[in-house]
Coordinates of C-alpha atoms in Angstrom, one line a residue:
M22 CA -5.3 -32.6 -4.9
K23 CA -7.1 -29.6 -3.4
M24 CA -7.1 -28.4 0.2
A25 CA -10.0 -26.7 1.8
L26 CA -10.0 -25.3 5.3
N27 CA -12.8 -24.5 7.8
T28 CA -15.6 -22.6 6.0
L29 CA -15.2 -19.8 8.6
L30 CA -12.0 -18.7 6.8
P31 CA -12.6 -15.6 4.7
F32 CA -10.6 -16.9 1.7
E33 CA -11.0 -19.6 -0.9
W34 CA -8.0 -21.1 -2.8
D35 CA -6.7 -24.2 -4.5
A36 CA -3.6 -25.6 -2.8
K37 CA -2.6 -27.7 -5.8
C38 CA -0.6 -30.1 -3.7
R39 CA 1.5 -32.6 -5.5
D40 CA -0.4 -35.8 -6.1
G41 CA 0.6 -38.9 -4.1
G42 CA 2.0 -37.0 -1.2
T43 CA 0.8 -36.7 2.4
L44 CA -0.4 -33.3 3.4
K45 CA 2.0 -31.7 5.9
K46 CA 0.5 -30.5 9.2
L47 CA 1.2 -26.8 9.5
L48 CA 1.1 -24.1 12.1
I49 CA 1.2 -20.4 11.1
W50 CA 3.0 -18.2 13.6
G51 CA 1.2 -14.9 13.3
T52 CA -2.4 -13.6 13.4
G53 CA -2.2 -10.5 11.3
R54 CA -2.1 -9.1 7.8
I55 CA 1.0 -11.2 6.7
A56 CA -0.7 -14.4 7.9
E57 CA -3.9 -13.5 6.0
Q58 CA -1.9 -12.7 2.9
F59 CA 0.0 -16.0 3.2
I60 CA -3.3 -17.9 3.3
K61 CA -4.8 -15.9 0.4
N62 CA -1.8 -16.6 -1.8
G63 CA -2.4 -20.4 -1.3
F64 CA -0.3 -23.2 0.2
C65 CA -0.2 -26.9 0.5
G66 CA -0.9 -28.5 3.9
E67 CA -3.4 -29.2 6.7
L68 CA -3.6 -26.1 8.8
L69 CA -3.8 -27.1 12.5
G70 CA -4.0 -23.5 13.7
F71 CA -2.1 -20.3 14.5
V72 CA 0.5 -19.4 17.0
E73 CA 1.0 -16.2 19.0
T74 CA 4.2 -15.6 21.0
H75 CA 1.8 -14.5 23.8
K76 CA -1.7 -15.7 23.1
T77 CA -4.3 -12.9 22.9
K78 CA -7.2 -14.8 21.4
D79 CA -8.7 -18.4 21.2
F80 CA -9.6 -18.5 17.6
Y81 CA -8.5 -16.8 14.4
M82 CA -10.0 -17.2 11.0
G83 CA -11.9 -20.2 12.3
K84 CA -8.9 -22.0 13.6
P85 CA -7.5 -22.4 17.2
V86 CA -4.8 -20.1 18.4
F87 CA -1.9 -21.5 20.5
D88 CA 0.5 -19.8 22.8
S89 CA 4.1 -20.3 21.7
Q90 CA 4.7 -22.3 24.9
E91 CA 1.8 -24.6 24.4
M92 CA 2.0 -25.6 20.8
P93 CA 0.7 -29.0 19.7
G94 CA 3.5 -31.4 19.0
N95 CA 2.1 -33.1 15.9
F96 CA 3.0 -30.4 13.4
D97 CA 5.4 -30.9 10.5
Y98 CA 6.3 -27.3 9.9
I99 CA 5.7 -23.9 11.4
I100 CA 5.3 -21.0 9.0
V101 CA 6.6 -17.7 10.6
A102 CA 4.3 -15.2 8.9
N103 CA 5.0 -11.9 10.7
T104 CA 7.8 -9.3 10.8
Y105 CA 9.3 -10.6 14.1
G106 CA 11.3 -13.4 12.6
E107 CA 14.6 -12.4 14.4
E108 CA 12.9 -12.5 17.8
I109 CA 11.1 -15.8 17.0
Y110 CA 14.3 -17.3 15.7
H111 CA 16.1 -16.7 19.0
L112 CA 13.1 -17.8 21.0
C113 CA 13.0 -21.1 19.2
L114 CA 16.8 -21.5 19.7
D115 CA 16.4 -20.9 23.4
R116 CA 13.7 -23.5 23.6
G117 CA 15.7 -26.1 21.7
M118 CA 13.2 -26.4 18.9
D119 CA 14.0 -28.3 15.7
M120 CA 14.9 -25.4 13.4
S121 CA 14.5 -27.5 10.3
K122 CA 10.8 -27.5 10.9
I123 CA 10.5 -23.7 10.9
I124 CA 10.0 -21.7 7.7
F125 CA 10.9 -18.0 8.0
L126 CA 9.1 -16.1 5.3
F127 CA 11.1 -12.9 6.0
S128 CA 14.8 -12.3 6.3
I129 CA 16.5 -12.9 9.5
R130 CA 20.2 -12.2 9.8
K131 CA 21.0 -15.2 7.6
R132 CA 18.9 -17.8 6.0
E133 CA 18.0 -20.2 8.8
G134 CA 15.3 -22.7 9.6
C135 CA 14.0 -25.0 6.9
T136 CA 16.1 -24.5 3.8
D137 CA 15.1 -27.6 1.9
I138 CA 14.1 -26.3 -1.5
S139 CA 11.9 -29.3 -2.3
V140 CA 10.0 -28.8 1.0
L141 CA 9.6 -25.1 0.5
Q142 CA 8.3 -25.5 -3.0
E143 CA 5.8 -28.1 -1.9
V144 CA 4.5 -26.3 1.2
L145 CA 4.6 -22.7 0.1
Q146 CA 3.5 -23.2 -3.4
G147 CA 3.3 -20.5 -6.2
K148 CA 3.3 -17.0 -5.0
N149 CA 4.4 -17.7 -1.4
Y150 CA 7.3 -19.7 -2.7
N151 CA 8.2 -17.0 -5.2
D152 CA 8.1 -14.3 -2.4
Y153 CA 10.4 -16.5 -0.3
C154 CA 12.9 -16.7 -3.2
L155 CA 12.7 -13.0 -3.7
E156 CA 13.2 -12.3 0.0
Y157 CA 16.4 -14.4 0.1
G158 CA 17.7 -13.7 -3.3
L159 CA 17.1 -17.3 -4.6
F160 CA 16.4 -16.3 -8.1
Y161 CA 17.5 -19.5 -9.8
D162 CA 15.6 -21.7 -7.3
S163 CA 12.4 -19.9 -8.4
F164 CA 10.2 -20.6 -11.4
L165 CA 13.1 -19.0 -13.4
K166 CA 15.1 -22.3 -13.5
E167 CA 12.3 -24.1 -15.4
D168 CA 11.6 -21.1 -17.6
I169 CA 15.2 -20.9 -18.7
A170 CA 15.2 -24.6 -19.6
R171 CA 11.9 -24.2 -21.5
Y172 CA 13.2 -21.1 -23.4
E173 CA 16.4 -22.8 -24.4
A174 CA 14.6 -25.8 -25.7
L175 CA 12.3 -23.7 -27.8
N176 CA 14.5 -20.9 -29.1
R177 CA 15.8 -21.1 -32.7
R178 CA 17.4 -17.7 -33.0
P179 CA 21.1 -17.6 -32.2
N180 CA 21.2 -13.9 -31.5
F181 CA 18.6 -14.5 -28.7
N182 CA 20.3 -17.3 -27.0
I183 CA 20.5 -16.9 -23.2
Q184 CA 24.0 -15.8 -22.2
K185 CA 25.1 -15.6 -18.6
Q186 CA 26.7 -12.1 -18.9
Y187 CA 23.3 -10.7 -20.0
M188 CA 21.1 -12.3 -17.4
W189 CA 18.8 -9.9 -15.7
P190 CA 16.6 -12.0 -13.4
V191 CA 13.3 -10.5 -12.4
I192 CA 10.9 -12.7 -10.4
N193 CA 8.7 -10.2 -8.5
N194 CA 6.3 -9.5 -11.4
K195 CA 4.9 -12.9 -12.1
Y196 CA 2.2 -12.8 -9.4
E197 CA 1.6 -9.0 -9.3
Y198 CA -1.6 -7.3 -10.5
A199 CA -1.4 -5.3 -13.7
G200 CA -1.0 -2.0 -11.7
T201 CA -2.6 -0.7 -8.5
L202 CA -5.9 0.9 -7.7
G203 CA -4.9 2.5 -4.4
N204 CA -6.0 5.7 -2.8
Y205 CA -3.7 7.9 -4.8
F206 CA -5.0 6.5 -8.1
L207 CA -8.6 6.9 -7.0
Q208 CA -8.3 10.4 -5.6
D209 CA -6.3 11.6 -8.7
L210 CA -8.8 10.2 -11.1
W211 CA -11.7 11.6 -9.1
A212 CA -10.2 15.1 -9.1
A213 CA -9.0 15.0 -12.7
R214 CA -12.4 14.1 -14.0
Q215 CA -14.0 17.0 -12.2
V216 CA -11.4 19.5 -13.4
I217 CA -11.5 18.3 -17.0
R218 CA -15.3 18.2 -17.1
S219 CA -15.5 21.7 -15.8
G220 CA -14.1 22.9 -19.1
I221 CA -11.4 25.2 -17.6
K222 CA -8.1 25.7 -19.4
E223 CA -6.0 27.0 -16.5
H224 CA -5.6 25.3 -13.2
F225 CA -3.6 25.9 -10.0
D226 CA -2.3 23.1 -7.8
I227 CA -0.6 22.8 -4.4
G228 CA 1.7 19.9 -4.0
S229 CA -0.3 17.1 -5.7
R230 CA 1.2 14.1 -7.6
L231 CA 3.1 15.2 -10.7
D232 CA 3.1 11.7 -12.3
Y233 CA -0.6 11.0 -11.7
F234 CA -3.0 13.9 -11.2
I235 CA -1.0 16.6 -13.0
A236 CA -0.2 14.3 -15.9
H237 CA -4.0 13.8 -16.4
L238 CA -4.6 17.5 -16.6
L239 CA -1.6 18.1 -19.0
A240 CA -2.9 15.3 -21.3
A241 CA -6.2 17.2 -21.5
D242 CA -4.4 20.3 -22.7
I243 CA -4.9 22.2 -19.4
D244 CA -2.2 24.7 -18.4
V245 CA -1.2 23.9 -14.8
T246 CA 0.6 26.2 -12.4
M247 CA 2.0 24.1 -9.5
I248 CA 3.6 25.2 -6.3
D249 CA 5.6 22.8 -4.1
V250 CA 8.3 23.4 -1.4
R251 CA 10.4 20.7 -3.2
E252 CA 12.4 21.1 -6.4
F253 CA 10.8 19.9 -9.6
P254 CA 12.6 17.2 -11.6
G255 CA 12.5 19.0 -14.9
E256 CA 10.5 21.2 -17.3
I257 CA 7.3 20.0 -19.0
E258 CA 5.3 21.7 -21.6
N259 CA 2.3 23.6 -20.2
L260 CA 3.4 23.1 -16.6
H261 CA 4.5 26.2 -14.7
T262 CA 6.2 25.6 -11.4
I263 CA 6.9 27.6 -8.3
V264 CA 9.3 26.3 -5.7
D265 CA 8.2 27.8 -2.4
D266 CA 6.2 27.3 0.8
A267 CA 2.6 27.5 -0.1
T268 CA 1.2 28.3 3.4
S269 CA 0.6 32.0 2.7
L270 CA 0.0 31.7 -1.1
R271 CA 1.7 35.1 -1.3
Q272 CA 2.7 34.1 -4.9
V273 CA -1.0 34.4 -6.0
A274 CA -3.2 37.4 -6.2
D275 CA -6.5 37.5 -4.2
D276 CA -9.7 36.6 -6.1
S277 CA -7.7 35.3 -9.1
I278 CA -8.0 31.6 -9.2
E279 CA -10.8 29.8 -11.1
S280 CA -9.8 26.2 -10.4
M281 CA -7.4 24.9 -7.7
S282 CA -6.5 21.6 -6.1
A283 CA -4.5 20.1 -3.2
L284 CA -4.5 16.3 -3.2
C285 CA -2.8 14.7 -0.1
S286 CA -0.5 17.7 0.5
L287 CA -2.0 20.1 3.0
E288 CA -2.0 17.5 5.8
H289 CA 1.8 17.7 5.8
F290 CA 2.2 21.5 6.1
G291 CA 4.2 22.6 9.1
L292 CA 5.4 19.2 10.2
G293 CA 8.9 19.5 8.7
R294 CA 8.6 16.3 6.7
Y295 CA 9.4 18.0 3.4
G296 CA 11.8 20.6 4.7
D297 CA 9.1 23.2 5.5
P298 CA 9.3 25.2 8.8
I299 CA 7.6 23.7 11.9
D300 CA 4.3 25.4 12.4
P301 CA 1.3 23.6 14.0
E302 CA -1.1 26.1 12.3
A303 CA 0.4 25.9 8.8
C304 CA -2.3 23.8 7.2
F305 CA -5.0 25.9 8.8
K306 CA -3.4 29.1 7.6
C307 CA -3.3 27.6 4.1
F308 CA -7.0 26.7 4.3
S309 CA -7.8 30.3 5.0
N310 CA -5.6 31.7 2.3
I311 CA -7.0 29.3 -0.4
Q312 CA -10.4 30.9 0.1
K313 CA -8.9 34.4 -0.4
K314 CA -7.3 33.4 -3.7
L315 CA -10.3 31.8 -5.3
K316 CA -12.5 34.1 -7.4
S317 CA -16.3 34.0 -7.2
G318 CA -17.4 30.8 -8.8
G319 CA -14.0 29.3 -8.4
R320 CA -13.7 25.6 -7.5
F321 CA -11.4 23.9 -5.1
Y322 CA -10.7 20.1 -5.0
L323 CA -9.2 18.8 -1.8
S324 CA -8.0 15.3 -0.6
L325 CA -6.6 14.4 2.8
P326 CA -6.8 11.7 5.4
V327 CA -10.1 11.6 7.3
G328 CA -11.0 9.7 10.5
K329 CA -10.4 10.1 14.2
E330 CA -8.7 13.5 14.4
R331 CA -5.0 13.5 15.3
V332 CA -1.5 14.3 14.2
E333 CA 0.8 11.4 13.4
F334 CA 4.1 13.3 13.6
N335 CA 5.9 13.9 11.4
A336 CA 4.0 12.1 8.7
H337 CA 0.7 13.9 8.5
R338 CA -2.5 14.9 10.2
V339 CA -5.9 13.1 10.1
F340 CA -9.0 15.3 10.1
Y341 CA -12.6 15.0 11.0
A342 CA -14.5 15.8 7.8
S343 CA -16.5 18.4 9.7
T344 CA -13.3 20.2 10.7
V345 CA -12.3 20.6 7.1
I346 CA -15.7 21.8 6.1
D347 CA -15.8 24.3 9.0
C348 CA -12.4 25.6 8.1
F349 CA -13.6 26.3 4.5
H350 CA -16.6 28.3 5.7
E351 CA -16.3 30.8 2.9
L352 CA -16.9 28.0 0.3
Q353 CA -19.9 25.9 -0.4
L354 CA -19.4 22.1 -0.2
Q355 CA -20.5 20.4 -3.4
E356 CA -19.3 16.9 -2.6
F357 CA -17.8 14.8 0.2
S358 CA -16.7 11.3 -0.9
C359 CA -14.1 8.9 0.3
A360 CA -11.4 6.8 -1.4
C361 CA -10.4 3.6 0.5
E362 CA -9.8 -0.1 -0.2
G363 CA -9.9 0.1 -3.9
K364 CA -13.1 2.1 -4.4
V365 CA -14.7 5.5 -4.1
E366 CA -17.6 5.8 -1.7
Y367 CA -19.7 8.8 -2.9
H368 CA -21.6 11.4 -0.9
V369 CA -20.7 10.1 2.5
D370 CA -22.2 11.4 5.8
I371 CA -19.5 13.8 7.2
H372 CA -19.5 12.1 10.6
K373 CA -19.5 8.5 9.3
Y374 CA -15.8 7.9 9.9
D375 CA -15.2 10.2 13.0
Q376 CA -14.0 7.2 15.0
D377 CA -12.0 5.5 12.3
T378 CA -8.4 5.0 13.5
H379 CA -7.2 3.4 10.2
N380 CA -5.8 0.1 11.4
G381 CA -5.0 -0.7 7.8
E382 CA -5.4 1.5 4.7
Y383 CA -6.0 5.2 5.2
R384 CA -9.2 6.7 4.1
Y385 CA -8.9 9.9 2.0
G386 CA -11.7 12.4 2.1
L387 CA -12.5 13.9 -1.3
F388 CA -13.9 17.4 -1.0
S389 CA -15.3 19.6 -3.8
F390 CA -16.0 23.2 -2.9
V391 CA -17.2 26.3 -4.9
K392 CA -16.8 29.9 -3.9
A393 CA -20.1 31.9 -4.1

């Protein structure tokens, strides 16, 4: 049996409800990212609508939104799909609601609400049910129980019999993607391609990802000198490390660098997050000093958050792309692209995202400069 909702919903899925059963009438308490992910994962039931503790909208994803004090009474279960489970739990208790009809997807102080495994399996289905088991540590109520039985029925090798003392249950990988294509992956791949294709054999880096970007360069037999205020985890062939504050770049001679990068590092300078001194001008001082260290024809690859300009203390700064370009006035911009939402948008207008406040995934500006 398949369940399809209003065509206004932005997702398509198969509910795969158990044949012969009656679809449960469901409400989803939440109108945000978690609720959307719950729907995307798939479930079994007839969705009556959404609930907000204090109603802010009339419709969401093509379905009506109810205030928590005016919910319809004909539902079978409420799915609490947000991070305010504890508050909603106490609210429901105060209102005398039937807690056995409420499914909390995320941990509250103890497992409350509907705890009937057969109901949870039927309503939540595949990934949502598996996430529920992971959240509450119900490893052997997950798919694992059936997998163990199947394995034991098929195994013919005594040395590989399942033994309790060697059990190591892992249930979080079954529905995961085979890796991630997030902003860090995209920015590091973008920069590594440029550095490798340039043909240089020595590169200088300020605080980029050791396990992604730097690894790409080392694999291409490029000698890398890397400076970071943090200690390095160990020694690696062809990687030369400097543990120091990179703001002044006093460790590097002027007009000496042919190729340099700083991927998602400079936006943190001077905020104290990584143990560096508080200095509101630190990143801008580093911008200036980078230009002094590059030799004529030297290239600089930069990545940092772009959008509506601000500091989100003490995490990072977000920059207008134009601010970055103006600060590197001694260099010529070769490329401005953006990494966001699983893709690189190439050659972007520098003002396109000036009002972007990043209510979701951050957008990383990818800048390629050359010194005349």
